[in-house]
Amino acid sequence: RVAYHSGEPLQTGQYLFLMMPHGLYPFSGACATISKMVGTFFDMRIAVASAALRVPIIRHLMGWIGCVAADQASIRRALANGDSVGLFPGGIAEMVMTEGNVERLVLLKRKGFVRAALEQGVSIVPVYVFGQSVVFGQLPLPPWMVTLSRWLRASIILPFGRFGLLIPRKLPLLYAIGAPIACPRVANPTASQVDEVHAGVVAAVQELYDCYK
């Protein structure tokens, strides 16, 4: 289900969709690119961990749905080509923090996406997907495994879904879509310009959560 916070669908155009939470697997992003929601997320290419694009079978699947690497160069290139990009800013850090009974985001120090949006003049659309955190569960891991995951830039998790298998739980997802946050095109945005837009993004995400939780 999709809920537009403004009450109106997005106008057709290019956007940087900021999707959260990441969850153990960004299932919501995959659904948005291969389901009837492709009309909601215009020409969106999901940004995924570079490590995933090095695994043979997964690389082909990711390529089939048009994924790009979640590094600054690849995201900038996709935006410059006129594509919309779906980014999970929390990444691996947020992935290993996922718990079914609490929502955790890693956003306050993530500002690279704002700089990329400003450089290309692409509006940022916050998207909070309720239900994403409980599609999969995970067995608890020691804290040092979290550190190792960040060092390797690859998630080390033990996920499970329905019947204890790697099958997502059959649960509804609510895509709460915020109003676009305009980013005027700036070739070399200053730190203050980045901070101003970032503050607006954080406030918009908080508003989405408070409204639809």
mmCIF file of C-alpha atoms in Angstrom:
data_model
loop_
_atom_site.group_PDB
_atom_site.id
_atom_site.type_symbol
_atom_site.label_atom_id
_atom_site.label_comp_id
_atom_site.label_asym_id
_atom_site.label_seq_id
_atom_site.Cartn_x
_atom_site.Cartn_y
_atom_site.Cartn_z
ATOM 1 C CA ARG A 1 0.000 0.000 0.000
ATOM 2 C CA VAL A 2 1.178 3.499 -0.830
ATOM 3 C CA ALA A 3 0.365 6.639 1.174
ATOM 4 C CA TYR A 4 1.345 10.064 -0.130
ATOM 5 C CA HIS A 5 1.904 12.402 2.786
ATOM 6 C CA SER A 6 0.925 15.397 0.659
ATOM 7 C CA GLY A 7 -2.276 13.656 -0.405
ATOM 8 C CA GLU A 8 -1.229 13.791 -4.065
ATOM 9 C CA PRO A 9 0.824 11.366 -6.192
ATOM 10 C CA LEU A 10 4.255 12.526 -7.287
ATOM 11 C CA GLN A 11 4.508 14.317 -10.576
ATOM 12 C CA THR A 12 6.374 12.411 -13.247
ATOM 13 C CA GLY A 13 10.054 13.294 -13.044
ATOM 14 C CA GLN A 14 13.488 12.367 -11.806
ATOM 15 C CA TYR A 15 13.996 11.830 -8.086
ATOM 16 C CA LEU A 16 16.435 10.522 -5.547
ATOM 17 C CA PHE A 17 14.195 8.229 -3.498
ATOM 18 C CA LEU A 18 15.582 7.960 0.021
ATOM 19 C CA MET A 19 14.227 4.622 1.243
ATOM 20 C CA MET A 20 14.271 3.409 4.833
ATOM 21 C CA PRO A 21 14.665 1.413 6.930
ATOM 22 C CA HIS A 22 17.127 -0.923 5.260
ATOM 23 C CA GLY A 23 16.062 -4.054 7.114
ATOM 24 C CA LEU A 24 17.991 -7.297 6.816
ATOM 25 C CA TYR A 25 17.340 -7.241 3.095
ATOM 26 C CA PRO A 26 15.965 -4.229 1.184
ATOM 27 C CA PHE A 27 12.914 -6.215 0.139
ATOM 28 C CA SER A 28 10.865 -3.049 -0.279
ATOM 29 C CA GLY A 29 13.251 -1.763 -2.918
ATOM 30 C CA ALA A 30 13.044 -4.978 -4.915
ATOM 31 C CA CYS A 31 9.229 -4.893 -4.761
ATOM 32 C CA ALA A 32 9.199 -1.307 -5.965
ATOM 33 C CA THR A 33 11.154 -2.175 -9.118
ATOM 34 C CA ILE A 34 9.399 -5.366 -10.229
ATOM 35 C CA SER A 35 5.780 -4.835 -9.164
ATOM 36 C CA LYS A 36 2.966 -2.536 -10.197
ATOM 37 C CA MET A 37 4.695 0.179 -8.150
ATOM 38 C CA VAL A 38 7.077 0.886 -11.021
ATOM 39 C CA GLY A 39 4.575 3.599 -11.914
ATOM 40 C CA THR A 40 5.106 5.149 -8.492
ATOM 41 C CA PHE A 41 8.900 5.108 -8.508
ATOM 42 C CA PHE A 42 9.655 6.527 -11.954
ATOM 43 C CA ASP A 43 12.614 4.945 -13.770
ATOM 44 C CA MET A 44 14.124 4.052 -10.407
ATOM 45 C CA ARG A 45 17.359 2.136 -10.166
ATOM 46 C CA ILE A 46 18.108 0.708 -6.727
ATOM 47 C CA ALA A 47 21.588 1.346 -5.330
ATOM 48 C CA VAL A 48 23.017 -1.837 -3.785
ATOM 49 C CA ALA A 49 26.234 -2.770 -2.010
ATOM 50 C CA SER A 50 29.125 -3.220 -4.417
ATOM 51 C CA ALA A 51 29.861 -6.590 -2.798
ATOM 52 C CA ALA A 52 26.476 -7.909 -3.974
ATOM 53 C CA LEU A 53 27.385 -7.076 -7.567
ATOM 54 C CA ARG A 54 30.443 -9.313 -7.345
ATOM 55 C CA VAL A 55 28.444 -12.488 -6.573
ATOM 56 C CA PRO A 56 27.714 -14.257 -9.909
ATOM 57 C CA ILE A 57 24.035 -15.201 -9.596
ATOM 58 C CA ILE A 58 23.094 -12.179 -7.507
ATOM 59 C CA ARG A 59 24.944 -9.894 -9.930
ATOM 60 C CA HIS A 60 22.767 -11.097 -12.815
ATOM 61 C CA LEU A 61 19.569 -10.705 -10.803
ATOM 62 C CA MET A 62 20.540 -7.204 -9.718
ATOM 63 C CA GLY A 63 21.450 -6.288 -13.263
ATOM 64 C CA TRP A 64 18.097 -7.589 -14.496
ATOM 65 C CA ILE A 65 16.182 -5.134 -12.309
ATOM 66 C CA GLY A 66 18.577 -2.294 -13.153
ATOM 67 C CA CYS A 67 20.520 -1.921 -9.899
ATOM 68 C CA VAL A 68 23.594 0.277 -9.590
ATOM 69 C CA ALA A 69 26.427 0.184 -7.072
ATOM 70 C CA ALA A 70 25.808 2.237 -3.931
ATOM 71 C CA ASP A 71 28.959 4.314 -4.301
ATOM 72 C CA GLN A 72 29.095 8.025 -4.975
ATOM 73 C CA ALA A 73 30.439 7.686 -8.526
ATOM 74 C CA SER A 74 27.758 5.204 -9.636
ATOM 75 C CA ILE A 75 24.925 7.182 -8.067
ATOM 76 C CA ARG A 76 26.139 10.427 -9.626
ATOM 77 C CA ARG A 77 26.458 8.722 -13.011
ATOM 78 C CA ALA A 78 22.909 7.329 -12.830
ATOM 79 C CA LEU A 79 21.506 10.732 -11.866
ATOM 80 C CA ALA A 80 23.506 12.442 -14.630
ATOM 81 C CA ASN A 81 21.990 9.966 -17.105
ATOM 82 C CA GLY A 82 18.498 11.054 -16.074
ATOM 83 C CA ASP A 83 17.615 8.004 -13.999
ATOM 84 C CA SER A 84 15.883 8.122 -10.641
ATOM 85 C CA VAL A 85 17.794 6.325 -7.898
ATOM 86 C CA GLY A 86 16.485 4.476 -4.860
ATOM 87 C CA LEU A 87 18.985 4.640 -2.020
ATOM 88 C CA PHE A 88 18.923 3.005 1.415
ATOM 89 C CA PRO A 89 21.217 5.436 3.272
ATOM 90 C CA GLY A 90 21.548 3.272 6.390
ATOM 91 C CA GLY A 91 23.397 0.581 4.457
ATOM 92 C CA ILE A 92 25.243 -2.192 6.246
ATOM 93 C CA ALA A 93 25.330 -0.290 9.549
ATOM 94 C CA GLU A 94 21.540 -0.172 9.648
ATOM 95 C CA MET A 95 21.210 -3.705 8.335
ATOM 96 C CA VAL A 96 23.044 -5.319 11.247
ATOM 97 C CA MET A 97 21.092 -3.171 13.737
ATOM 98 C CA THR A 98 17.722 -4.441 12.513
ATOM 99 C CA GLU A 99 15.355 -5.770 15.164
ATOM 100 C CA GLY A 100 11.696 -6.611 14.808
ATOM 101 C CA ASN A 101 10.547 -4.727 17.917
ATOM 102 C CA VAL A 102 12.297 -1.404 17.340
ATOM 103 C CA GLU A 103 12.976 0.898 14.387
ATOM 104 C CA ARG A 104 16.542 2.179 14.029
ATOM 105 C CA LEU A 105 17.853 4.483 11.322
ATOM 106 C CA VAL A 106 21.377 5.559 10.453
ATOM 107 C CA LEU A 107 20.796 8.958 8.866
ATOM 108 C CA LEU A 108 22.123 11.856 10.925
ATOM 109 C CA LYS A 109 25.692 11.523 9.642
ATOM 110 C CA ARG A 110 24.830 10.351 6.121
ATOM 111 C CA LYS A 111 25.064 13.416 3.887
ATOM 112 C CA GLY A 112 26.726 12.227 0.693
ATOM 113 C CA PHE A 113 23.376 11.687 -1.002
ATOM 114 C CA VAL A 114 22.473 15.339 -0.399
ATOM 115 C CA ARG A 115 25.635 16.523 -2.119
ATOM 116 C CA ALA A 116 24.918 14.253 -5.103
ATOM 117 C CA ALA A 117 21.330 15.541 -5.326
ATOM 118 C CA LEU A 118 22.466 19.165 -5.211
ATOM 119 C CA GLU A 119 25.130 18.620 -7.855
ATOM 120 C CA GLN A 120 22.529 17.204 -10.235
ATOM 121 C CA GLY A 121 19.599 19.374 -9.150
ATOM 122 C CA VAL A 122 17.450 16.325 -8.337
ATOM 123 C CA SER A 123 14.732 16.472 -5.676
ATOM 124 C CA ILE A 124 14.955 14.078 -2.727
ATOM 125 C CA VAL A 125 11.846 12.069 -1.845
ATOM 126 C CA PRO A 126 11.854 10.415 1.608
ATOM 127 C CA VAL A 127 10.139 7.025 1.669
ATOM 128 C CA TYR A 128 9.503 5.212 4.958
ATOM 129 C CA VAL A 129 8.447 1.592 4.470
ATOM 130 C CA PHE A 130 6.576 0.273 7.486
ATOM 131 C CA GLY A 131 6.890 -3.495 7.847
ATOM 132 C CA GLN A 132 10.337 -3.653 6.263
ATOM 133 C CA SER A 133 12.047 -4.388 9.591
ATOM 134 C CA VAL A 134 9.972 -7.508 10.285
ATOM 135 C CA VAL A 135 9.931 -9.179 6.860
ATOM 136 C CA PHE A 136 12.984 -11.129 8.042
ATOM 137 C CA GLY A 137 14.317 -11.863 11.508
ATOM 138 C CA GLN A 138 17.895 -12.615 12.434
ATOM 139 C CA LEU A 139 19.746 -14.637 15.007
ATOM 140 C CA PRO A 140 21.689 -12.482 17.485
ATOM 141 C CA LEU A 141 25.367 -11.959 16.747
ATOM 142 C CA PRO A 142 28.181 -10.669 18.987
ATOM 143 C CA PRO A 143 29.126 -6.972 18.675
ATOM 144 C CA TRP A 144 32.455 -7.759 17.027
ATOM 145 C CA MET A 145 30.574 -9.206 14.047
ATOM 146 C CA VAL A 146 29.026 -5.782 13.453
ATOM 147 C CA THR A 147 32.487 -4.219 13.400
ATOM 148 C CA LEU A 148 33.716 -6.909 11.023
ATOM 149 C CA SER A 149 30.762 -6.302 8.682
ATOM 150 C CA ARG A 150 31.579 -2.607 8.452
ATOM 151 C CA TRP A 151 35.250 -3.341 7.859
ATOM 152 C CA LEU A 152 34.472 -5.832 5.092
ATOM 153 C CA ARG A 153 31.704 -3.595 3.678
ATOM 154 C CA ALA A 154 29.559 -6.695 3.529
ATOM 155 C CA SER A 155 26.810 -7.779 5.898
ATOM 156 C CA ILE A 156 27.381 -10.783 8.135
ATOM 157 C CA ILE A 157 23.941 -11.850 9.314
ATOM 158 C CA LEU A 158 21.928 -14.987 9.993
ATOM 159 C CA PRO A 159 18.464 -14.119 8.647
ATOM 160 C CA PHE A 160 15.307 -16.194 8.646
ATOM 161 C CA GLY A 161 11.746 -15.718 7.492
ATOM 162 C CA ARG A 162 8.734 -17.966 7.122
ATOM 163 C CA PHE A 163 9.222 -21.516 8.395
ATOM 164 C CA GLY A 164 12.738 -20.531 9.490
ATOM 165 C CA LEU A 165 13.807 -20.298 5.828
ATOM 166 C CA LEU A 166 15.025 -17.461 3.624
ATOM 167 C CA ILE A 167 11.450 -16.757 2.573
ATOM 168 C CA PRO A 168 10.053 -13.313 3.489
ATOM 169 C CA ARG A 169 7.200 -13.280 5.942
ATOM 170 C CA LYS A 170 3.832 -12.608 4.354
ATOM 171 C CA LEU A 171 3.214 -9.183 5.840
ATOM 172 C CA PRO A 172 1.812 -5.947 4.385
ATOM 173 C CA LEU A 173 4.201 -3.127 3.580
ATOM 174 C CA LEU A 174 3.157 0.510 3.792
ATOM 175 C CA TYR A 175 5.167 2.894 1.613
ATOM 176 C CA ALA A 176 4.785 6.332 3.197
ATOM 177 C CA ILE A 177 6.025 8.783 0.577
ATOM 178 C CA GLY A 178 6.924 12.308 1.566
ATOM 179 C CA ALA A 179 6.774 15.447 -0.534
ATOM 180 C CA PRO A 180 9.810 16.088 -2.774
ATOM 181 C CA ILE A 181 12.527 18.183 -1.162
ATOM 182 C CA ALA A 182 13.833 20.551 -3.829
ATOM 183 C CA CYS A 183 17.565 20.634 -4.457
ATOM 184 C CA PRO A 184 18.623 23.548 -6.655
ATOM 185 C CA ARG A 185 21.494 22.601 -8.933
ATOM 186 C CA VAL A 186 24.806 23.658 -7.408
ATOM 187 C CA ALA A 187 28.059 22.578 -9.029
ATOM 188 C CA ASN A 188 30.036 22.703 -5.782
ATOM 189 C CA PRO A 189 27.642 22.792 -2.825
ATOM 190 C CA THR A 190 29.007 24.197 0.409
ATOM 191 C CA ALA A 191 28.831 22.398 3.725
ATOM 192 C CA SER A 192 26.131 24.810 4.904
ATOM 193 C CA GLN A 193 24.007 24.127 1.810
ATOM 194 C CA VAL A 194 24.341 20.378 2.352
ATOM 195 C CA ASP A 195 23.491 20.736 6.042
ATOM 196 C CA GLU A 196 20.394 22.818 5.284
ATOM 197 C CA VAL A 197 18.931 20.246 2.887
ATOM 198 C CA HIS A 198 19.952 17.363 5.148
ATOM 199 C CA ALA A 199 18.150 18.951 8.105
ATOM 200 C CA GLY A 200 15.026 19.180 5.960
ATOM 201 C CA VAL A 201 15.335 15.504 5.028
ATOM 202 C CA VAL A 202 15.696 14.406 8.652
ATOM 203 C CA ALA A 203 12.675 16.489 9.671
ATOM 204 C CA ALA A 204 10.610 15.034 6.811
ATOM 205 C CA VAL A 205 11.544 11.466 7.766
ATOM 206 C CA GLN A 206 10.588 12.113 11.391
ATOM 207 C CA GLU A 207 7.264 13.550 10.263
ATOM 208 C CA LEU A 208 6.535 10.476 8.129
ATOM 209 C CA TYR A 209 7.294 8.155 10.996
ATOM 210 C CA ASP A 210 5.219 10.101 13.508
ATOM 211 C CA CYS A 211 2.272 10.301 11.129
ATOM 212 C CA TYR A 212 2.069 6.662 10.028
ATOM 213 C CA LYS A 213 3.578 4.635 12.860
#
